[in-house]
Amino acid sequence: MKQLKVIRFWKEQVSFLVDMHAARRTMLVACLALIAVIFSASFGDSFINPWQVLQAITGQGDAYNQLLVVDFRLPRILVAAFAGMALAVAGAILQGMIKNPLASPDIIGISAGGSAAVVGFLTIFSNTDHSLTVSISWLPLAGFIGAMLVGFLVYLLAWKDGVTSTRLVLIGLGVATFLQAITTMLMIMGPVYLASEVQKWLIGSVSSTDWNEVVIMVPVIIVLLFITFFVVRHLNVQDFGDDTAMSLGQSVQKLRFGLIVLSACLVGSAIAFTGAIGFVGLMAPHIARRLVGSAFGLLIPMSAAIGCFLVVIADIIGRTAFSPLEVPAGVFTAAIGAPYFIYLLFKNPKK
């Protein structure tokens, strides 16, 4: 039995009907994600007690622990956490808009756009002396722009007196396949020494991150998540079909365009700094839907918490399981996500 409660704020101008049982589940998963973040800072070349990690974060630990935790480990953990949230929420938006649990940023080509843009950047601006003709700091911007442009392109190609969910998926798959071919060609054309770096970026990794990237990435994603929380309320109406949504005064096509742009911004902001970490946008929303249902008021925060947890845990495994080698986090999300995708295909054969 659902325990429903109305929550109002901003002088009661904004209200939400919340399932308290699902809200408690969301809080529990969010706490698990926070615990994963703290424990992640404990692991590395040397183990640090979680209590000492908390002391280091609050500035009360010894100088060595503060250096190790705050300067070296915390930036990559925050990047992993927020990238996981952004990818998961983008996946939840796309699945709700397309009405298909198999939809994700990977499937409709947004991630492939960012990947192709980054590989193109490295190929075009590389010198024979293993250097770049422009600053490497432009690399995240290239990934963001690539994801955004592909999001627009997919929407425009899918337009025919409006955009239907089926056409959007099919066009997205075609664009993603084409971009993967372009990416492979650019890798072949580029310098040999860049192949390993490009491959690592294509798989998805949070290594070699610093506070400069955190300062850029985290505020952008926080703003986008805040916008998402209010915009996706309209998706609940679209669950009843386009005709019902339009009869209630909703501009279906404008909303879909806005949601595609929002998803592309979220994905671009994540992969610009972490690379194309795959399957998070597929798994997290689907798991969240099983835990809290399909109402987007709680589906979005639950998806964000699960996405954060998945990427942080994948990074912990990548840093510790094969030490001294470091395996990109995207390897482990793909190792879990690919079988999960097959499971969804068998479970939803008509989708």
PDB file of C-alpha atoms in Angstrom, residues 137-251:
ATOM      1  CA  SER A 137      42.119  21.686 -21.812  1.00  0.00           C
ATOM      2  CA  TRP A 138      39.947  22.061 -24.945  1.00  0.00           C
ATOM      3  CA  LEU A 139      39.365  18.292 -25.016  1.00  0.00           C
ATOM      4  CA  PRO A 140      36.350  18.264 -22.632  1.00  0.00           C
ATOM      5  CA  LEU A 141      34.720  21.041 -24.652  1.00  0.00           C
ATOM      6  CA  ALA A 142      35.125  18.951 -27.807  1.00  0.00           C
ATOM      7  CA  GLY A 143      33.353  16.013 -26.160  1.00  0.00           C
ATOM      8  CA  PHE A 144      30.536  18.226 -24.903  1.00  0.00           C
ATOM      9  CA  ILE A 145      29.995  19.854 -28.298  1.00  0.00           C
ATOM     10  CA  GLY A 146      30.057  16.460 -30.036  1.00  0.00           C
ATOM     11  CA  ALA A 147      27.354  15.065 -27.764  1.00  0.00           C
ATOM     12  CA  MET A 148      25.216  18.189 -28.177  1.00  0.00           C
ATOM     13  CA  LEU A 149      25.482  18.249 -31.968  1.00  0.00           C
ATOM     14  CA  VAL A 150      24.544  14.586 -32.281  1.00  0.00           C
ATOM     15  CA  GLY A 151      21.568  15.120 -29.984  1.00  0.00           C
ATOM     16  CA  PHE A 152      20.337  17.889 -32.321  1.00  0.00           C
ATOM     17  CA  LEU A 153      21.126  15.807 -35.409  1.00  0.00           C
ATOM     18  CA  VAL A 154      19.209  12.767 -34.205  1.00  0.00           C
ATOM     19  CA  TYR A 155      16.196  14.901 -33.376  1.00  0.00           C
ATOM     20  CA  LEU A 156      16.239  16.677 -36.765  1.00  0.00           C
ATOM     21  CA  LEU A 157      16.623  13.448 -38.732  1.00  0.00           C
ATOM     22  CA  ALA A 158      13.825  11.847 -36.732  1.00  0.00           C
ATOM     23  CA  TRP A 159      11.449  14.761 -37.430  1.00  0.00           C
ATOM     24  CA  LYS A 160       8.578  14.045 -39.783  1.00  0.00           C
ATOM     25  CA  ASP A 161       5.450  15.933 -38.787  1.00  0.00           C
ATOM     26  CA  GLY A 162       6.702  15.434 -35.261  1.00  0.00           C
ATOM     27  CA  VAL A 163       9.031  12.955 -33.596  1.00  0.00           C
ATOM     28  CA  THR A 164       7.859   9.488 -32.675  1.00  0.00           C
ATOM     29  CA  SER A 165       9.648   7.250 -30.178  1.00  0.00           C
ATOM     30  CA  THR A 166      10.277   4.447 -32.677  1.00  0.00           C
ATOM     31  CA  ARG A 167      11.767   6.785 -35.299  1.00  0.00           C
ATOM     32  CA  LEU A 168      13.983   8.429 -32.690  1.00  0.00           C
ATOM     33  CA  VAL A 169      15.463   5.076 -31.622  1.00  0.00           C
ATOM     34  CA  LEU A 170      16.014   3.839 -35.180  1.00  0.00           C
ATOM     35  CA  ILE A 171      17.639   7.085 -36.304  1.00  0.00           C
ATOM     36  CA  GLY A 172      19.749   7.112 -33.159  1.00  0.00           C
ATOM     37  CA  LEU A 173      20.992   3.575 -33.764  1.00  0.00           C
ATOM     38  CA  GLY A 174      21.924   4.460 -37.332  1.00  0.00           C
ATOM     39  CA  VAL A 175      23.769   7.617 -36.299  1.00  0.00           C
ATOM     40  CA  ALA A 176      25.583   5.765 -33.490  1.00  0.00           C
ATOM     41  CA  THR A 177      26.753   3.041 -35.887  1.00  0.00           C
ATOM     42  CA  PHE A 178      27.965   5.632 -38.403  1.00  0.00           C
ATOM     43  CA  LEU A 179      29.855   7.572 -35.727  1.00  0.00           C
ATOM     44  CA  GLN A 180      31.507   4.413 -34.428  1.00  0.00           C
ATOM     45  CA  ALA A 181      32.817   3.788 -37.944  1.00  0.00           C
ATOM     46  CA  ILE A 182      34.078   7.385 -38.151  1.00  0.00           C
ATOM     47  CA  THR A 183      35.759   7.022 -34.768  1.00  0.00           C
ATOM     48  CA  THR A 184      37.546   3.851 -35.872  1.00  0.00           C
ATOM     49  CA  MET A 185      38.719   5.547 -39.063  1.00  0.00           C
ATOM     50  CA  LEU A 186      40.060   8.535 -37.106  1.00  0.00           C
ATOM     51  CA  MET A 187      41.957   6.202 -34.782  1.00  0.00           C
ATOM     52  CA  ILE A 188      43.590   4.514 -37.778  1.00  0.00           C
ATOM     53  CA  MET A 189      44.471   7.868 -39.343  1.00  0.00           C
ATOM     54  CA  GLY A 190      45.889   9.312 -36.124  1.00  0.00           C
ATOM     55  CA  PRO A 191      49.356   8.802 -34.613  1.00  0.00           C
ATOM     56  CA  VAL A 192      50.009   5.328 -33.239  1.00  0.00           C
ATOM     57  CA  TYR A 193      50.993   6.597 -29.800  1.00  0.00           C
ATOM     58  CA  LEU A 194      47.501   8.070 -29.309  1.00  0.00           C
ATOM     59  CA  ALA A 195      45.711   4.767 -29.875  1.00  0.00           C
ATOM     60  CA  SER A 196      46.013   3.586 -26.267  1.00  0.00           C
ATOM     61  CA  GLU A 197      44.952   6.972 -24.867  1.00  0.00           C
ATOM     62  CA  VAL A 198      41.976   7.176 -27.214  1.00  0.00           C
ATOM     63  CA  GLN A 199      40.906   3.619 -26.439  1.00  0.00           C
ATOM     64  CA  LYS A 200      41.038   4.339 -22.722  1.00  0.00           C
ATOM     65  CA  TRP A 201      38.864   7.408 -23.245  1.00  0.00           C
ATOM     66  CA  LEU A 202      36.373   5.489 -25.405  1.00  0.00           C
ATOM     67  CA  ILE A 203      35.948   2.842 -22.703  1.00  0.00           C
ATOM     68  CA  GLY A 204      35.551   5.448 -19.977  1.00  0.00           C
ATOM     69  CA  SER A 205      37.949   6.285 -17.157  1.00  0.00           C
ATOM     70  CA  VAL A 206      38.112   8.749 -14.257  1.00  0.00           C
ATOM     71  CA  SER A 207      41.877   8.579 -13.761  1.00  0.00           C
ATOM     72  CA  SER A 208      44.115  11.639 -14.111  1.00  0.00           C
ATOM     73  CA  THR A 209      41.421  14.027 -12.907  1.00  0.00           C
ATOM     74  CA  ASP A 210      42.100  17.035 -10.711  1.00  0.00           C
ATOM     75  CA  TRP A 211      40.257  19.809  -8.908  1.00  0.00           C
ATOM     76  CA  ASN A 212      40.253  22.035 -12.001  1.00  0.00           C
ATOM     77  CA  GLU A 213      37.973  19.522 -13.720  1.00  0.00           C
ATOM     78  CA  VAL A 214      35.806  19.133 -10.625  1.00  0.00           C
ATOM     79  CA  VAL A 215      35.276  22.896 -10.397  1.00  0.00           C
ATOM     80  CA  ILE A 216      34.023  22.964 -13.994  1.00  0.00           C
ATOM     81  CA  MET A 217      32.055  19.719 -14.091  1.00  0.00           C
ATOM     82  CA  VAL A 218      30.255  19.524 -10.743  1.00  0.00           C
ATOM     83  CA  PRO A 219      28.435  22.922 -10.787  1.00  0.00           C
ATOM     84  CA  VAL A 220      27.255  22.329 -14.368  1.00  0.00           C
ATOM     85  CA  ILE A 221      25.820  18.908 -13.532  1.00  0.00           C
ATOM     86  CA  ILE A 222      24.193  20.185 -10.324  1.00  0.00           C
ATOM     87  CA  VAL A 223      22.393  22.907 -12.304  1.00  0.00           C
ATOM     88  CA  LEU A 224      21.302  20.408 -14.973  1.00  0.00           C
ATOM     89  CA  LEU A 225      20.006  17.967 -12.337  1.00  0.00           C
ATOM     90  CA  PHE A 226      18.070  20.780 -10.667  1.00  0.00           C
ATOM     91  CA  ILE A 227      16.466  21.714 -13.997  1.00  0.00           C
ATOM     92  CA  THR A 228      15.721  18.058 -14.718  1.00  0.00           C
ATOM     93  CA  PHE A 229      13.896  17.564 -11.436  1.00  0.00           C
ATOM     94  CA  PHE A 230      11.290  20.173 -12.429  1.00  0.00           C
ATOM     95  CA  VAL A 231      11.085  19.566 -16.178  1.00  0.00           C
ATOM     96  CA  VAL A 232      10.522  15.803 -16.142  1.00  0.00           C
ATOM     97  CA  ARG A 233       7.306  16.119 -14.152  1.00  0.00           C
ATOM     98  CA  HIS A 234       5.624  16.591 -17.521  1.00  0.00           C
ATOM     99  CA  LEU A 235       6.780  13.137 -18.620  1.00  0.00           C
ATOM    100  CA  ASN A 236       4.309  11.563 -16.207  1.00  0.00           C
ATOM    101  CA  VAL A 237       1.511  12.920 -18.393  1.00  0.00           C
ATOM    102  CA  GLN A 238       3.062  11.502 -21.559  1.00  0.00           C
ATOM    103  CA  ASP A 239       2.782   7.992 -20.120  1.00  0.00           C
ATOM    104  CA  PHE A 240      -0.904   8.223 -21.048  1.00  0.00           C
ATOM    105  CA  GLY A 241      -0.067   8.869 -24.708  1.00  0.00           C
ATOM    106  CA  ASP A 242       0.504  11.883 -26.948  1.00  0.00           C
ATOM    107  CA  ASP A 243      -3.196  12.547 -27.524  1.00  0.00           C
ATOM    108  CA  THR A 244      -3.925  12.718 -23.798  1.00  0.00           C
ATOM    109  CA  ALA A 245      -0.890  14.941 -23.183  1.00  0.00           C
ATOM    110  CA  MET A 246      -1.951  17.370 -25.931  1.00  0.00           C
ATOM    111  CA  SER A 247      -5.534  17.403 -24.678  1.00  0.00           C
ATOM    112  CA  LEU A 248      -4.172  18.559 -21.311  1.00  0.00           C
ATOM    113  CA  GLY A 249      -2.406  21.473 -23.002  1.00  0.00           C
ATOM    114  CA  GLN A 250       1.080  19.982 -23.221  1.00  0.00           C
ATOM    115  CA  SER A 251       3.267  20.812 -26.222  1.00  0.00           C
TER     116      SER A 251
END
